[in-house]
Amino acid sequence: MNCRKPANHLHWSGAGCLRSGLDRRRIIAIVLAALGSGAAIPRSLRADSAEPAALRKLAADKGLIYGTTISAAQITGDPAFVKLVLRQAGLVVAENEMKWQVMNRGARGDDDYGPADTIANFAFENGVVLRGHNLLWYMRTPSWFFDLENQHEMESAVVEHIRSLAGRYRGKIHSWDVVNEPIEPKDGRPDGLRTGVFLEMMGPDYLDLAYHTARESDPAARLVVNEYDVELDAPEQEARRTALLHLLERMQRSGTPVDAVGIQAHLSCADGPPFSASVLRRFLSEIAGLGLTIQITELDVADEGAPAEQAVRDRLVAETYSRFLDAALDEPAVKMVVTWGLSDRHSWIVRRETNELKWRKDEALSRPLPFDADLQPKPAFEAMAQAFTHAPQRTPG
Ligand code: XIL
């Protein structure tokens, strides 16, 4: 495997990972503005005072940011949902619109920023924090990339893409998932890294290249390694946790900038491995021990395998939120909780084509999020509200 450092990359040195005090102040100002009263939210969208406290407020009271995915189509086509998002969420992230393959029209450099801009502008205009998801993901890489001739071409395409996307929102984004899902112990490498086009053509240094380029392109953004299946008590998840910790240590040793770990947390209330609060706590404290912050980035709870009766499913889903969040929020390095959607009206789990895996055998629609398809709060909302209310105070990050 060829692990040379890319010749076309100008700022390989670890010095690139130091951010200035100014950048830090700017990002803190963005966060504080978003944690605040929502002053930028138009009056027509503000909540009635009779409603229960919003998740964003309960989270902010503890130094946490709570957020959700949104899509450009929802912003332009679902005003009732938008109103709920602005009431409940202090942060938004594009569910798909910032993914390379989704933006790309089919040729190198030909990207459509329209839908991504719709989401970014929505966040800026409403004083909501913006998260970036994601700069590189093996699952959403444009097909022309796979036809590039050699390592050098691939590296320059990766650098071009990151400069263009992260550079476009420079100074305005809280954090970027730079590489999404880089770990796959089942691929059999001793370091647990996922094999595939990036690793095979560029070697493990593709990660360093991506994070250095992201830092250069937006020095204020927190740079995140986002990973899934690291939450539960199972040998394959333990292997993924171990590989992730090794990757983080390796990046830190070589001066590669990384600020946070994203824990996706796509959970199930009835299927899959057991949850152990102590296993999760230990893992989170190991990450914190590296000086990194933690973001829960894609929380939702599938109910496949749970009984059909709605009240039973809702209770099981809510209990899963409680168990997970109670343990996760014990760790003060956890600074953010993002649910992968806010209402069951818009969830990838409820769209069969995007989640065949978690489709209920009885064909009943899943109920994975805090609000139902009619935008009414469910027991999962109450579970989240309670978890935020009882969470220890932390410094925002
Ligand atoms: C999902 C979206 O929700 C779907 O709409 C899309 O079809 C596929 O991607 N992990 C991630 C997210 O990091 O980007 C994925 O989002 C869900 C799993």
Coordinates of C-alpha atoms and ligand atoms in Angstrom, one line a residue:
M1 CA 0.0 0.0 0.0
N2 CA 1.3 3.4 -1.0
C3 CA 1.1 5.8 1.9
R4 CA 3.1 8.8 0.5
K5 CA 2.0 12.3 1.4
P6 CA 0.3 14.0 -1.5
A7 CA 2.6 16.2 -3.6
N8 CA -0.2 18.6 -4.4
H9 CA -1.0 19.4 -0.9
L10 CA 0.5 22.7 0.4
H11 CA -0.2 22.6 4.1
W12 CA 0.5 19.1 5.3
S13 CA 2.3 20.2 8.5
G14 CA 0.6 19.8 11.8
A15 CA 0.7 23.6 12.3
G16 CA -2.4 23.7 10.3
C17 CA -4.4 22.3 13.2
L18 CA -4.0 25.3 15.4
R19 CA -6.9 27.6 15.3
S20 CA -6.7 31.2 16.2
G21 CA -8.4 32.8 19.2
L22 CA -10.4 34.8 16.8
D23 CA -11.8 31.7 15.1
R24 CA -12.7 30.3 18.4
R25 CA -14.4 33.5 19.5
R26 CA -16.4 33.6 16.3
I27 CA -17.6 30.0 16.7
I28 CA -18.5 30.6 20.3
A29 CA -20.5 33.7 19.3
I30 CA -22.4 31.6 16.7
V31 CA -23.2 29.0 19.3
L32 CA -24.2 31.5 22.0
A33 CA -26.5 33.3 19.5
A34 CA -28.2 30.0 18.6
L35 CA -28.5 28.9 22.2
G36 CA -30.2 32.2 23.1
S37 CA -33.8 33.2 22.9
G38 CA -34.3 32.7 19.2
A39 CA -34.5 36.4 18.7
A40 CA -33.9 36.0 15.0
I41 CA -36.9 33.8 14.5
P42 CA -39.7 35.7 12.9
R43 CA -42.6 36.5 15.2
S44 CA -45.0 34.4 13.2
L45 CA -42.9 31.4 13.9
R46 CA -42.3 31.9 17.6
A47 CA -44.0 29.5 20.0
D48 CA -47.0 30.2 22.1
S49 CA -46.0 30.6 25.7
A50 CA -48.6 27.9 26.7
E51 CA -46.6 25.1 25.0
P52 CA -44.2 23.0 27.0
A53 CA -40.5 24.1 27.0
A54 CA -38.8 23.4 23.7
L55 CA -36.0 20.8 23.4
R56 CA -33.6 23.5 22.2
K57 CA -34.2 25.5 25.4
L58 CA -34.0 22.5 27.8
A59 CA -30.7 21.5 26.1
A60 CA -29.3 25.1 26.0
D61 CA -30.0 25.4 29.8
K62 CA -27.4 22.6 30.2
G63 CA -24.9 23.9 27.7
L64 CA -26.0 21.4 25.0
I65 CA -27.1 22.1 21.5
Y66 CA -30.1 20.1 20.3
G67 CA -30.7 19.9 16.5
T68 CA -32.4 18.0 13.7
T69 CA -32.0 17.2 10.0
I70 CA -33.9 19.2 7.5
S71 CA -34.2 19.1 3.7
A72 CA -34.5 21.9 1.2
A73 CA -37.9 20.4 0.1
Q74 CA -39.1 20.6 3.7
I75 CA -38.0 24.2 4.0
T76 CA -39.9 25.2 0.8
G77 CA -42.8 22.8 1.1
D78 CA -43.8 22.1 4.7
P79 CA -44.3 25.3 6.6
A80 CA -45.9 23.5 9.6
F81 CA -42.9 21.3 10.0
V82 CA -40.5 24.3 9.6
K83 CA -42.4 26.0 12.4
L84 CA -41.8 23.0 14.6
V85 CA -38.1 22.9 13.7
L86 CA -37.7 26.5 14.6
R87 CA -39.4 26.1 17.9
Q88 CA -37.6 22.9 18.9
A89 CA -34.2 22.9 17.3
G90 CA -31.2 25.1 17.8
L91 CA -29.3 23.5 15.0
V92 CA -30.0 22.0 11.6
V93 CA -28.1 19.6 9.4
A94 CA -28.8 18.7 5.7
E95 CA -30.1 15.2 5.6
N96 CA -28.7 14.7 2.1
E97 CA -28.1 18.0 0.3
M98 CA -24.4 18.4 1.2
K99 CA -23.4 14.9 0.2
W100 CA -21.0 14.9 -2.7
Q101 CA -22.8 12.5 -4.9
V102 CA -26.1 14.2 -4.2
M103 CA -24.7 17.6 -5.2
N104 CA -22.8 16.4 -8.2
R105 CA -24.4 16.6 -11.6
G106 CA -22.2 13.9 -13.1
A107 CA -18.9 15.5 -13.9
R108 CA -15.9 16.6 -11.8
G109 CA -16.4 20.0 -10.3
D110 CA -20.0 20.3 -11.6
D111 CA -21.9 20.6 -8.3
D112 CA -25.3 22.1 -7.6
Y113 CA -25.1 24.1 -4.4
G114 CA -28.8 25.3 -4.7
P115 CA -30.4 22.9 -2.2
A116 CA -27.4 23.1 0.2
D117 CA -27.6 26.9 0.1
T118 CA -31.3 26.7 0.8
I119 CA -30.5 24.9 4.1
A120 CA -27.5 27.1 5.0
N121 CA -29.5 30.3 4.3
F122 CA -32.4 29.0 6.4
A123 CA -30.0 28.4 9.3
F124 CA -28.4 31.9 8.9
E125 CA -31.6 33.8 8.5
N126 CA -33.2 32.1 11.6
G127 CA -30.2 32.2 13.9
V128 CA -29.9 28.4 14.0
V129 CA -26.5 26.7 14.2
L130 CA -25.5 24.8 11.0
R131 CA -23.8 21.5 11.0
G132 CA -22.1 20.1 7.9
H133 CA -22.7 16.5 6.8
N134 CA -20.5 15.4 5.1
L135 CA -17.3 16.1 3.2
L136 CA -16.4 12.4 2.3
W137 CA -18.4 9.3 2.6
Y138 CA -17.7 6.1 0.7
M139 CA -21.5 5.6 0.2
R140 CA -22.1 9.0 -1.5
T141 CA -19.1 9.5 -3.8
P142 CA -19.8 10.5 -7.4
S143 CA -19.3 7.7 -9.9
W144 CA -16.8 9.6 -12.0
F145 CA -14.4 9.6 -9.0
F146 CA -14.1 5.8 -9.2
D147 CA -12.8 6.2 -12.8
L148 CA -10.0 8.5 -11.9
E149 CA -6.6 7.2 -13.2
N150 CA -4.4 7.3 -10.2
Q151 CA -3.7 8.3 -6.6
H152 CA -2.6 11.8 -7.5
E153 CA -5.8 12.5 -9.4
M154 CA -8.0 11.2 -6.6
E155 CA -6.1 13.3 -4.0
S156 CA -6.6 16.4 -6.0
A157 CA -10.3 15.7 -6.5
V158 CA -10.7 15.2 -2.8
V159 CA -8.9 18.5 -2.0
E160 CA -10.9 20.4 -4.7
H161 CA -14.1 19.1 -3.3
I162 CA -13.4 19.8 0.3
R163 CA -12.0 23.3 -0.5
S164 CA -15.1 24.1 -2.5
L165 CA -17.7 22.8 -0.1
A166 CA -16.2 23.7 3.3
G167 CA -14.8 26.9 1.8
R168 CA -18.3 28.0 0.7
Y169 CA -19.6 28.1 4.2
R170 CA -16.3 29.1 5.8
G171 CA -16.7 30.7 9.2
K172 CA -20.5 29.9 9.3
I173 CA -20.6 26.3 10.2
H174 CA -20.3 24.8 13.7
S175 CA -18.9 21.4 12.7
W176 CA -18.2 19.2 9.7
D177 CA -18.4 15.5 9.5
V178 CA -15.2 15.4 7.5
V179 CA -15.0 11.6 6.9
N180 CA -18.2 9.7 7.5
E181 CA -18.0 6.1 8.6
P182 CA -14.2 5.4 8.1
I183 CA -14.2 2.3 10.2
E184 CA -15.2 -1.3 9.3
P185 CA -13.5 -4.0 11.3
K186 CA -15.2 -6.7 9.2
D187 CA -13.0 -5.6 6.3
G188 CA -10.2 -7.4 8.1
R189 CA -7.4 -4.8 8.3
P190 CA -5.4 -4.8 11.6
D191 CA -6.2 -1.0 12.0
G192 CA -9.9 -1.6 11.4
L193 CA -10.2 1.0 8.7
R194 CA -12.8 0.5 6.0
T195 CA -11.4 -0.6 2.7
G196 CA -12.8 0.8 -0.5
V197 CA -11.9 3.3 -3.0
F198 CA -10.4 5.9 -0.7
L199 CA -8.2 3.6 1.2
E200 CA -7.2 1.4 -1.7
M201 CA -6.2 4.2 -3.9
M202 CA -4.8 6.7 -1.4
G203 CA -3.8 4.6 1.6
P204 CA -4.8 5.6 5.2
D205 CA -3.4 9.0 4.6
Y206 CA -6.5 10.0 2.8
L207 CA -8.0 10.7 6.2
D208 CA -5.1 13.1 7.1
L209 CA -5.5 14.8 3.7
A210 CA -9.2 15.3 4.3
Y211 CA -8.9 16.7 7.8
H212 CA -6.0 19.0 6.9
T213 CA -7.8 20.3 3.9
A214 CA -11.0 20.9 5.9
R215 CA -9.0 22.8 8.6
E216 CA -7.5 25.0 5.9
S217 CA -10.8 25.6 4.2
D218 CA -12.7 26.5 7.4
P219 CA -10.5 27.0 10.4
A220 CA -13.4 27.8 12.7
A221 CA -15.4 24.6 12.1
R222 CA -15.0 21.7 14.5
L223 CA -13.8 18.7 12.6
V224 CA -15.6 15.5 13.4
V225 CA -15.1 11.8 12.7
N226 CA -18.6 10.4 12.5
E227 CA -19.3 6.7 13.1
Y228 CA -22.1 4.3 13.6
D229 CA -22.6 1.0 15.5
V230 CA -20.4 2.1 18.4
E231 CA -23.2 2.4 21.0
L232 CA -24.1 -1.1 22.0
D233 CA -22.7 -4.0 24.0
A234 CA -21.6 -6.4 21.3
P235 CA -18.2 -7.8 20.1
E236 CA -18.5 -6.3 16.7
Q237 CA -19.3 -2.9 18.1
E238 CA -16.5 -3.2 20.6
A239 CA -14.2 -3.8 17.7
R240 CA -15.4 -0.7 15.9
R241 CA -15.0 1.3 19.1
T242 CA -11.4 0.1 19.5
A243 CA -10.5 0.8 15.9
L244 CA -12.0 4.3 16.2
L245 CA -10.0 5.1 19.3
H246 CA -6.9 3.9 17.5
L247 CA -7.6 6.1 14.5
L248 CA -8.1 9.1 16.7
E249 CA -4.8 8.4 18.6
R250 CA -3.0 8.0 15.3
M251 CA -4.4 11.2 13.9
Q252 CA -3.4 13.1 17.0
R253 CA 0.1 11.6 17.0
S254 CA 0.6 12.8 13.4
G255 CA -0.8 16.3 14.0
T256 CA -3.9 15.7 12.0
P257 CA -6.6 18.1 13.1
V258 CA -9.6 16.5 14.7
D259 CA -11.9 18.1 17.4
A260 CA -14.8 15.8 18.0
V261 CA -16.3 12.3 17.5
G262 CA -19.8 12.0 16.1
I263 CA -21.8 9.0 17.5
Q264 CA -24.6 8.4 15.1
A265 CA -26.8 6.4 17.4
H266 CA -29.3 4.8 15.1
L267 CA -30.9 2.7 17.8
S268 CA -33.6 0.1 17.9
C269 CA -36.1 -0.5 20.7
A270 CA -36.6 -4.2 20.1
D271 CA -34.0 -5.6 17.8
G272 CA -30.2 -5.9 17.9
P273 CA -27.6 -6.1 20.6
P274 CA -28.2 -5.0 24.2
F275 CA -27.4 -1.6 25.6
S276 CA -25.1 -1.2 28.5
A277 CA -24.8 2.2 30.1
S278 CA -21.4 1.3 31.6
V279 CA -20.0 0.3 28.2
L280 CA -21.2 3.5 26.6
R281 CA -19.9 5.6 29.5
R282 CA -16.5 4.0 29.3
F283 CA -16.2 4.6 25.6
L284 CA -17.3 8.3 25.9
S285 CA -14.8 8.9 28.7
E286 CA -12.0 7.4 26.6
I287 CA -12.9 9.8 23.8
A288 CA -13.0 12.7 26.3
G289 CA -9.6 11.5 27.7
L290 CA -8.2 12.3 24.2
G291 CA -9.3 15.9 24.7
L292 CA -12.0 15.6 22.1
T293 CA -15.7 16.6 22.4
I294 CA -18.5 14.3 21.5
Q295 CA -21.6 14.9 19.4
I296 CA -24.6 12.6 19.2
T297 CA -25.2 13.1 15.5
E298 CA -28.1 11.0 14.1
L299 CA -30.2 9.7 17.0
D300 CA -33.4 7.9 16.1
V301 CA -35.0 4.7 17.4
A302 CA -36.5 2.1 15.0
D303 CA -39.3 0.0 16.3
E304 CA -39.1 -3.0 14.0
G305 CA -39.6 -6.1 16.0
A306 CA -41.7 -4.3 18.7
P307 CA -45.4 -5.3 19.1
A308 CA -47.8 -3.6 16.7
E309 CA -49.8 -1.7 19.4
Q310 CA -48.9 1.9 19.0
A311 CA -48.9 2.8 22.7
V312 CA -46.5 -0.1 23.5
R313 CA -44.2 0.8 20.6
D314 CA -44.2 4.5 21.7
R315 CA -43.3 3.5 25.2
L316 CA -40.4 1.2 24.1
V317 CA -39.0 3.9 21.8
A318 CA -39.2 6.5 24.6
E319 CA -37.5 4.1 27.0
T320 CA -34.7 3.6 24.5
Y321 CA -34.2 7.4 24.2
S322 CA -34.1 7.7 28.0
R323 CA -31.6 4.9 28.6
F324 CA -29.3 6.1 25.9
L325 CA -29.4 9.8 26.7
D326 CA -29.2 9.4 30.4
A327 CA -26.0 7.5 30.0
A328 CA -24.6 9.7 27.2
L329 CA -25.3 13.0 28.9
D330 CA -23.5 11.9 32.0
E331 CA -20.4 12.6 30.1
P332 CA -19.7 16.3 30.1
A333 CA -17.7 16.1 26.8
V334 CA -21.0 15.4 25.0
K335 CA -22.0 18.8 23.7
M336 CA -24.6 18.2 21.1
V337 CA -27.6 15.9 20.4
V338 CA -29.0 15.7 16.9
T339 CA -32.0 13.6 16.0
W340 CA -32.1 12.3 12.4
G341 CA -35.4 14.1 11.8
L342 CA -37.8 15.6 14.2
S343 CA -41.2 14.2 13.2
D344 CA -42.1 10.7 11.9
R345 CA -43.5 12.6 8.9
H346 CA -40.0 12.9 7.6
S347 CA -37.8 10.0 8.6
W348 CA -35.5 7.8 6.6
I349 CA -36.8 4.8 8.7
V350 CA -40.3 5.5 7.5
R351 CA -39.3 5.6 3.8
R352 CA -39.1 2.0 2.7
E353 CA -36.7 2.8 -0.1
T354 CA -34.1 4.3 2.2
N355 CA -34.5 1.8 5.0
E356 CA -35.6 -1.6 4.0
L357 CA -33.5 -3.0 6.8
K358 CA -35.7 -1.4 9.5
W359 CA -39.0 -1.8 7.8
R360 CA -41.6 -3.4 10.0
K361 CA -42.7 -6.9 8.9
D362 CA -46.4 -6.0 9.6
E363 CA -46.0 -2.9 7.3
A364 CA -47.1 -0.5 10.1
L365 CA -45.3 2.8 9.8
S366 CA -42.4 3.2 12.3
R367 CA -42.5 5.9 14.9
P368 CA -38.8 6.6 15.5
L369 CA -38.8 10.4 16.4
P370 CA -39.9 12.7 19.1
F371 CA -43.0 14.0 17.2
D372 CA -45.5 12.0 15.3
A373 CA -46.5 12.5 11.6
D374 CA -49.1 15.1 12.7
L375 CA -46.3 17.0 14.5
Q376 CA -47.7 16.1 17.9
P377 CA -45.2 15.3 20.7
K378 CA -44.9 11.6 21.6
P379 CA -43.5 9.9 24.7
A380 CA -40.1 10.1 23.0
F381 CA -40.3 13.9 23.2
E382 CA -41.0 13.6 26.9
A383 CA -38.1 11.2 27.3
M384 CA -35.7 13.7 25.6
A385 CA -37.1 16.6 27.6
Q386 CA -36.5 14.7 30.8
A387 CA -33.0 13.6 29.8
F388 CA -32.1 17.2 29.0
T389 CA -33.7 18.5 32.2
H390 CA -31.7 16.0 34.3
A391 CA -28.4 16.3 32.4
P392 CA -25.5 17.7 34.3
Q393 CA -24.4 21.2 33.4
R394 CA -21.5 21.4 30.9
T395 CA -19.6 24.2 29.2
P396 CA -20.9 24.6 25.6
G397 CA -18.5 23.3 22.9
Ligands
XIL1 C1 -29.5 8.7 5.0 C2 -30.6 9.6 4.6 O1 -31.4 9.8 5.8 C3 -31.5 9.0 3.5 O2 -32.5 9.9 3.1 C4 -30.6 8.6 2.4 O3 -31.3 7.9 1.4 C5 -29.4 7.8 2.8 O4 -28.7 8.4 3.8 N1 -25.8 7.4 8.2 C6 -25.5 8.7 7.7 C7 -26.5 9.4 7.0 O5 -24.4 9.2 8.0 O6 -26.0 10.3 6.0 C8 -27.6 8.5 6.4 O7 -28.6 9.3 5.9 C9 -28.1 7.6 7.5 C10 -27.0 6.7 8.0

